[in-house]
């Protein structure tokens, strides 16, 4: 039986080529996803944990109730250094430090990369070296006006030893002389970030307090036991400090480093599953046509004594062999694809590392690739075995056209109606389970639509036929007739394309709606010309932006956030503003009261906050801080605001009120309006007034809109690229269907040629068939995608004020055009093959 299956595979290798290629593409995708994710994970883990082996014990100061580290003094460092088993004790202090390039721009990943720009202290031992750093040029900083930079940052900025470098911190910006360039490990330098080393005194002044350290690193002697050393350290530690071994820190860092790569792997595997699901339609369609072509052969085997079970096993063995061969190729190609992704598309900050091909990846890929063809081929084989041998021997082929009253049609209609109802219900109701209901409804709707495609193909082709016959009367009529000859085959081919277009269209609708919402929210709320934001997600202090007061013709207001409040028992964040200028910098759409209440020492509250807490204008709220301070505030106004807004506060208070309870609030952003409006000169003036600080970014309204929407665009581009694999497999399905159709219709095509249809006409007929298949799948997929995008978008309207549905007609049309172009390209080989049919040989069959 196995020999028979092997012989049949090689006998029909040309017909099975497309199936094998589809399986190979799916396995390539899943193998590449797993290998790429495992490689990134291992490299990130190795990078994050490198260097912790030199740390025996790390002593850190706990956070104080006010949110600031208490710090460790030099006496603690000296006491720890004298303990038995301690080779050296190095006090460390670190914080935010942004390095500017020669054009004054931040070196790094911009305002969204929290923690990527780091600063620290150079702590040399008795030999004048710091074991955490290996200098490739120069040496560590020797004075308060000197620094050292990591190798990558120096290269990006084009700096050499002796150059002057501009560095910004939360305390302002200053220029330093570069004394050295170094390499370090994951304990100090975040992946893709920058690291600036200062002297002890400078780092303490910038990041903490003079004479204080945030943590102390202990290096053990060769014969020391780390567990015993940890037990000796505990009694020496002052209150409010914690000691942990370097091995434990390495484990924590490894877990954090693997989380991002795990998420990426899950996304890639999810899209690989979509590609495999699409491939299942191609495989099922191919085996349906193959079994139909071999009906006589299979019937003859059964007539001479083979049982249904034996014939079924032969066919399943064929699918198993095709899947196994394609899976082996897919694993090999997928590993190569992972290497290509790692070299070309890995993030610039991703650490380098070898490819990781685990046995688990090989096993999963092989199992998926071998079992998928067997599962996809089961139904066509079962349908063929239901035909009696005598009937099969007496007919050339047996088709099973879709019927409106069939069980398949009824079940599909029920699934589609149930799924649509569930999606609409989830869209029109609120609650945390709404998206889950929509997800279930989407799956049911898609399954039902796939089952109904054979029934829908006839009216769709009838709708398109007048256009085709007007352009090409003869060829259009033949293409329309051929497309609906076997509705199930047409439906299975178009379904693969519909799945890919459903996902692409749904993502386009969500992306366009979210982008317009962000653009409108920024434009509507912001009246200021510029917004000053700190890089790396840091916080400014009021002193940072104080120089703006000297800039003539400029009004500004810091947004001073103060946390740890409870107003009437509700956790709250107060944002202090300048009452005299805030109304000219932010647009407050008042629901009740007036913004003039800020000048009276009252607060204004966003409508969602007031609704949540049950507050109203005129209500006095008891105030309590975590540090024990108590007081009272009065609500003077309620205004409309989006809960997701980055600029509009949930509670707006006069800066004097915030200062009464918090002596050092953090400045989230600064709103600036210049005389004469935004211009290059105004931008340069604001930047220069802030001390040309690379830690501060000055953004105009256009930059803010671009920054807010860039993330959505980048994610959509990634998803589109991943969905292109499913589109490619769907195009293969069209090519395979047409190729098999040409093979079945050799005699018919030969007759048409004999009657006068030239090769150009045959080619045009096949291409029009491909366009009809592509149009059917693209139209249905786009309609489903828009519906699901609307349903998911509706769940955001309650939490995101101002969110409305936007139909990106350009992207939707582009998706349909790409699908039609793919179908046309897929028809090139079948059309060429049909045009080369030998007339005498075909008509003699």
PDB file of C-alpha atoms in Angstrom, residues 168-326:
ATOM      1  CA  UNK A 168      21.019  66.712  29.183  1.00  0.00           C
ATOM      2  CA  UNK A 169      19.546  65.414  32.443  1.00  0.00           C
ATOM      3  CA  UNK A 170      16.554  66.235  34.588  1.00  0.00           C
ATOM      4  CA  UNK A 171      18.675  68.983  36.127  1.00  0.00           C
ATOM      5  CA  UNK A 172      19.384  70.683  32.788  1.00  0.00           C
ATOM      6  CA  UNK A 173      21.994  70.467  30.039  1.00  0.00           C
ATOM      7  CA  UNK A 174      25.747  71.043  30.066  1.00  0.00           C
ATOM      8  CA  UNK A 175      28.786  70.472  27.869  1.00  0.00           C
ATOM      9  CA  UNK A 176      31.475  67.956  28.875  1.00  0.00           C
ATOM     10  CA  UNK A 177      34.851  66.839  27.561  1.00  0.00           C
ATOM     11  CA  UNK A 178      34.981  63.218  26.389  1.00  0.00           C
ATOM     12  CA  UNK A 179      37.842  61.352  28.098  1.00  0.00           C
ATOM     13  CA  UNK A 180      37.104  57.762  27.104  1.00  0.00           C
ATOM     14  CA  UNK A 181      35.039  55.294  25.090  1.00  0.00           C
ATOM     15  CA  UNK A 182      34.124  51.950  26.638  1.00  0.00           C
ATOM     16  CA  UNK A 183      32.295  48.665  26.296  1.00  0.00           C
ATOM     17  CA  UNK A 184      30.090  47.185  28.969  1.00  0.00           C
ATOM     18  CA  UNK A 185      27.512  44.487  29.589  1.00  0.00           C
ATOM     19  CA  UNK A 186      23.768  44.179  30.111  1.00  0.00           C
ATOM     20  CA  UNK A 187      23.965  45.199  33.757  1.00  0.00           C
ATOM     21  CA  UNK A 188      24.675  48.787  32.761  1.00  0.00           C
ATOM     22  CA  UNK A 189      23.696  49.453  29.155  1.00  0.00           C
ATOM     23  CA  UNK A 190      20.129  48.859  27.951  1.00  0.00           C
ATOM     24  CA  UNK A 191      19.881  47.254  24.536  1.00  0.00           C
ATOM     25  CA  UNK A 192      20.023  49.968  21.894  1.00  0.00           C
ATOM     26  CA  UNK A 193      20.409  52.711  24.495  1.00  0.00           C
ATOM     27  CA  UNK A 194      23.200  55.067  25.471  1.00  0.00           C
ATOM     28  CA  UNK A 195      25.298  55.220  28.629  1.00  0.00           C
ATOM     29  CA  UNK A 196      27.197  58.231  29.912  1.00  0.00           C
ATOM     30  CA  UNK A 197      29.686  57.915  32.772  1.00  0.00           C
ATOM     31  CA  UNK A 198      30.312  60.797  35.165  1.00  0.00           C
ATOM     32  CA  UNK A 199      32.529  61.106  38.185  1.00  0.00           C
ATOM     33  CA  UNK A 200      31.043  60.090  41.523  1.00  0.00           C
ATOM     34  CA  UNK A 201      30.402  63.646  42.644  1.00  0.00           C
ATOM     35  CA  UNK A 202      28.814  64.710  39.341  1.00  0.00           C
ATOM     36  CA  UNK A 203      26.572  61.628  39.116  1.00  0.00           C
ATOM     37  CA  UNK A 204      25.431  62.046  42.729  1.00  0.00           C
ATOM     38  CA  UNK A 205      24.626  65.693  42.156  1.00  0.00           C
ATOM     39  CA  UNK A 206      22.665  64.979  38.967  1.00  0.00           C
ATOM     40  CA  UNK A 207      20.827  61.821  39.955  1.00  0.00           C
ATOM     41  CA  UNK A 208      20.570  61.703  43.768  1.00  0.00           C
ATOM     42  CA  UNK A 209      22.297  63.654  46.516  1.00  0.00           C
ATOM     43  CA  UNK A 210      25.967  64.366  47.288  1.00  0.00           C
ATOM     44  CA  UNK A 211      27.608  61.473  49.122  1.00  0.00           C
ATOM     45  CA  UNK A 212      24.736  59.030  48.460  1.00  0.00           C
ATOM     46  CA  UNK A 213      24.477  55.880  46.310  1.00  0.00           C
ATOM     47  CA  UNK A 214      21.438  54.021  45.031  1.00  0.00           C
ATOM     48  CA  UNK A 215      22.999  50.573  45.300  1.00  0.00           C
ATOM     49  CA  UNK A 216      26.271  48.856  46.079  1.00  0.00           C
ATOM     50  CA  UNK A 217      27.819  46.019  44.071  1.00  0.00           C
ATOM     51  CA  UNK A 218      29.880  43.461  45.999  1.00  0.00           C
ATOM     52  CA  UNK A 219      32.506  41.341  44.284  1.00  0.00           C
ATOM     53  CA  UNK A 220      33.419  38.111  46.074  1.00  0.00           C
ATOM     54  CA  UNK A 221      36.832  36.555  46.566  1.00  0.00           C
ATOM     55  CA  UNK A 222      37.552  33.321  44.699  1.00  0.00           C
ATOM     56  CA  UNK A 223      36.935  30.995  47.659  1.00  0.00           C
ATOM     57  CA  UNK A 224      33.873  32.842  49.023  1.00  0.00           C
ATOM     58  CA  UNK A 225      30.447  31.209  49.223  1.00  0.00           C
ATOM     59  CA  UNK A 226      27.767  33.587  47.939  1.00  0.00           C
ATOM     60  CA  UNK A 227      25.102  32.235  50.297  1.00  0.00           C
ATOM     61  CA  UNK A 228      27.307  32.745  53.340  1.00  0.00           C
ATOM     62  CA  UNK A 229      28.325  36.168  52.052  1.00  0.00           C
ATOM     63  CA  UNK A 230      24.680  37.165  51.764  1.00  0.00           C
ATOM     64  CA  UNK A 231      24.108  36.119  55.380  1.00  0.00           C
ATOM     65  CA  UNK A 232      27.050  38.302  56.488  1.00  0.00           C
ATOM     66  CA  UNK A 233      25.756  41.288  54.527  1.00  0.00           C
ATOM     67  CA  UNK A 234      22.272  41.426  56.089  1.00  0.00           C
ATOM     68  CA  UNK A 235      23.361  42.450  59.628  1.00  0.00           C
ATOM     69  CA  UNK A 236      25.461  45.326  58.260  1.00  0.00           C
ATOM     70  CA  UNK A 237      22.710  46.859  56.162  1.00  0.00           C
ATOM     71  CA  UNK A 238      20.873  49.956  57.404  1.00  0.00           C
ATOM     72  CA  UNK A 239      17.107  49.957  57.579  1.00  0.00           C
ATOM     73  CA  UNK A 240      15.304  50.333  54.256  1.00  0.00           C
ATOM     74  CA  UNK A 241      17.772  48.360  52.135  1.00  0.00           C
ATOM     75  CA  UNK A 242      17.611  44.992  50.378  1.00  0.00           C
ATOM     76  CA  UNK A 243      20.360  42.556  49.400  1.00  0.00           C
ATOM     77  CA  UNK A 244      20.039  40.022  46.555  1.00  0.00           C
ATOM     78  CA  UNK A 245      22.524  37.778  44.795  1.00  0.00           C
ATOM     79  CA  UNK A 246      23.755  38.500  41.289  1.00  0.00           C
ATOM     80  CA  UNK A 247      22.382  35.139  40.118  1.00  0.00           C
ATOM     81  CA  UNK A 248      18.897  36.165  41.231  1.00  0.00           C
ATOM     82  CA  UNK A 249      19.208  39.501  39.444  1.00  0.00           C
ATOM     83  CA  UNK A 250      20.294  37.681  36.272  1.00  0.00           C
ATOM     84  CA  UNK A 251      17.197  35.494  36.456  1.00  0.00           C
ATOM     85  CA  UNK A 252      14.925  38.526  36.829  1.00  0.00           C
ATOM     86  CA  UNK A 253      16.584  40.270  33.879  1.00  0.00           C
ATOM     87  CA  UNK A 254      16.285  37.124  31.759  1.00  0.00           C
ATOM     88  CA  UNK A 255      12.548  36.940  32.405  1.00  0.00           C
ATOM     89  CA  UNK A 256      12.095  40.589  31.470  1.00  0.00           C
ATOM     90  CA  UNK A 257      14.219  40.271  28.329  1.00  0.00           C
ATOM     91  CA  UNK A 258      12.285  37.265  27.040  1.00  0.00           C
ATOM     92  CA  UNK A 259       8.849  38.875  27.392  1.00  0.00           C
ATOM     93  CA  UNK A 260       9.156  41.127  24.308  1.00  0.00           C
ATOM     94  CA  UNK A 261      10.560  38.387  22.081  1.00  0.00           C
ATOM     95  CA  UNK A 262       7.857  35.988  23.294  1.00  0.00           C
ATOM     96  CA  UNK A 263       5.192  38.506  22.285  1.00  0.00           C
ATOM     97  CA  UNK A 264       6.726  38.886  18.826  1.00  0.00           C
ATOM     98  CA  UNK A 265       6.899  35.112  18.443  1.00  0.00           C
ATOM     99  CA  UNK A 266       3.233  34.782  19.362  1.00  0.00           C
ATOM    100  CA  UNK A 267       2.245  37.384  16.768  1.00  0.00           C
ATOM    101  CA  UNK A 268       4.283  35.657  14.072  1.00  0.00           C
ATOM    102  CA  UNK A 269       2.908  32.237  14.966  1.00  0.00           C
ATOM    103  CA  UNK A 270      -0.622  33.667  14.862  1.00  0.00           C
ATOM    104  CA  UNK A 271      -0.136  34.884  11.309  1.00  0.00           C
ATOM    105  CA  UNK A 272       1.530  31.569  10.429  1.00  0.00           C
ATOM    106  CA  UNK A 273      -1.657  29.853  11.616  1.00  0.00           C
ATOM    107  CA  UNK A 274      -3.658  32.102   9.272  1.00  0.00           C
ATOM    108  CA  UNK A 275      -1.346  31.154   6.401  1.00  0.00           C
ATOM    109  CA  UNK A 276      -1.742  27.454   7.197  1.00  0.00           C
ATOM    110  CA  UNK A 277      -5.515  27.852   7.410  1.00  0.00           C
ATOM    111  CA  UNK A 278      -5.508  29.432   3.963  1.00  0.00           C
ATOM    112  CA  UNK A 279      -3.247  26.643   2.703  1.00  0.00           C
ATOM    113  CA  UNK A 280      -5.783  24.080   3.922  1.00  0.00           C
ATOM    114  CA  UNK A 281      -8.244  25.338   1.294  1.00  0.00           C
ATOM    115  CA  UNK A 282      -5.667  24.945  -1.449  1.00  0.00           C
ATOM    116  CA  UNK A 283      -4.827  21.421  -0.301  1.00  0.00           C
ATOM    117  CA  UNK A 284      -8.461  20.399  -0.009  1.00  0.00           C
ATOM    118  CA  UNK A 285      -9.234  21.850  -3.424  1.00  0.00           C
ATOM    119  CA  UNK A 286      -6.274  20.080  -4.994  1.00  0.00           C
ATOM    120  CA  UNK A 287      -7.208  16.701  -3.583  1.00  0.00           C
ATOM    121  CA  UNK A 288     -10.821  17.238  -4.605  1.00  0.00           C
ATOM    122  CA  UNK A 289      -9.713  17.730  -8.204  1.00  0.00           C
ATOM    123  CA  UNK A 290      -7.155  14.910  -8.059  1.00  0.00           C
ATOM    124  CA  UNK A 291      -9.651  12.441  -6.667  1.00  0.00           C
ATOM    125  CA  UNK A 292     -12.212  13.529  -9.263  1.00  0.00           C
ATOM    126  CA  UNK A 293      -9.646  12.987 -12.039  1.00  0.00           C
ATOM    127  CA  UNK A 294      -8.803   9.563 -10.660  1.00  0.00           C
ATOM    128  CA  UNK A 295     -12.377   8.386 -10.085  1.00  0.00           C
ATOM    129  CA  UNK A 296     -12.081   5.625 -12.687  1.00  0.00           C
ATOM    130  CA  UNK A 297      -8.686   4.549 -11.370  1.00  0.00           C
ATOM    131  CA  UNK A 298      -9.938   4.340  -7.785  1.00  0.00           C
ATOM    132  CA  UNK A 299     -13.114   2.563  -8.871  1.00  0.00           C
ATOM    133  CA  UNK A 300     -11.052  -0.001 -10.795  1.00  0.00           C
ATOM    134  CA  UNK A 301      -8.940  -0.667  -7.689  1.00  0.00           C
ATOM    135  CA  UNK A 302     -12.098  -1.308  -5.703  1.00  0.00           C
ATOM    136  CA  UNK A 303     -13.577  -3.457  -8.499  1.00  0.00           C
ATOM    137  CA  UNK A 304     -10.579  -5.815  -8.465  1.00  0.00           C
ATOM    138  CA  UNK A 305     -10.768  -6.332  -4.717  1.00  0.00           C
ATOM    139  CA  UNK A 306      -9.410  -3.315  -2.832  1.00  0.00           C
ATOM    140  CA  UNK A 307     -11.615  -2.221   0.047  1.00  0.00           C
ATOM    141  CA  UNK A 308     -12.691   1.351   0.721  1.00  0.00           C
ATOM    142  CA  UNK A 309     -10.430   1.385   3.749  1.00  0.00           C
ATOM    143  CA  UNK A 310      -7.395   0.348   1.671  1.00  0.00           C
ATOM    144  CA  UNK A 311      -8.046   2.957  -1.014  1.00  0.00           C
ATOM    145  CA  UNK A 312      -8.603   5.589   1.648  1.00  0.00           C
ATOM    146  CA  UNK A 313      -5.314   4.664   3.307  1.00  0.00           C
ATOM    147  CA  UNK A 314      -3.495   4.919  -0.024  1.00  0.00           C
ATOM    148  CA  UNK A 315      -4.837   8.415  -0.622  1.00  0.00           C
ATOM    149  CA  UNK A 316      -4.086   9.518   2.943  1.00  0.00           C
ATOM    150  CA  UNK A 317      -0.582   8.080   2.615  1.00  0.00           C
ATOM    151  CA  UNK A 318      -0.149  10.174  -0.521  1.00  0.00           C
ATOM    152  CA  UNK A 319      -1.137  13.316   1.379  1.00  0.00           C
ATOM    153  CA  UNK A 320       1.183  12.281   4.216  1.00  0.00           C
ATOM    154  CA  UNK A 321       4.113  11.853   1.832  1.00  0.00           C
ATOM    155  CA  UNK A 322       3.455  15.202   0.177  1.00  0.00           C
ATOM    156  CA  UNK A 323       3.210  16.903   3.571  1.00  0.00           C
ATOM    157  CA  UNK A 324       6.367  15.222   4.895  1.00  0.00           C
ATOM    158  CA  UNK A 325       8.465  16.152   1.853  1.00  0.00           C
ATOM    159  CA  UNK A 326       7.137  19.715   1.849  1.00  0.00           C
TER     160      UNK A 326
END
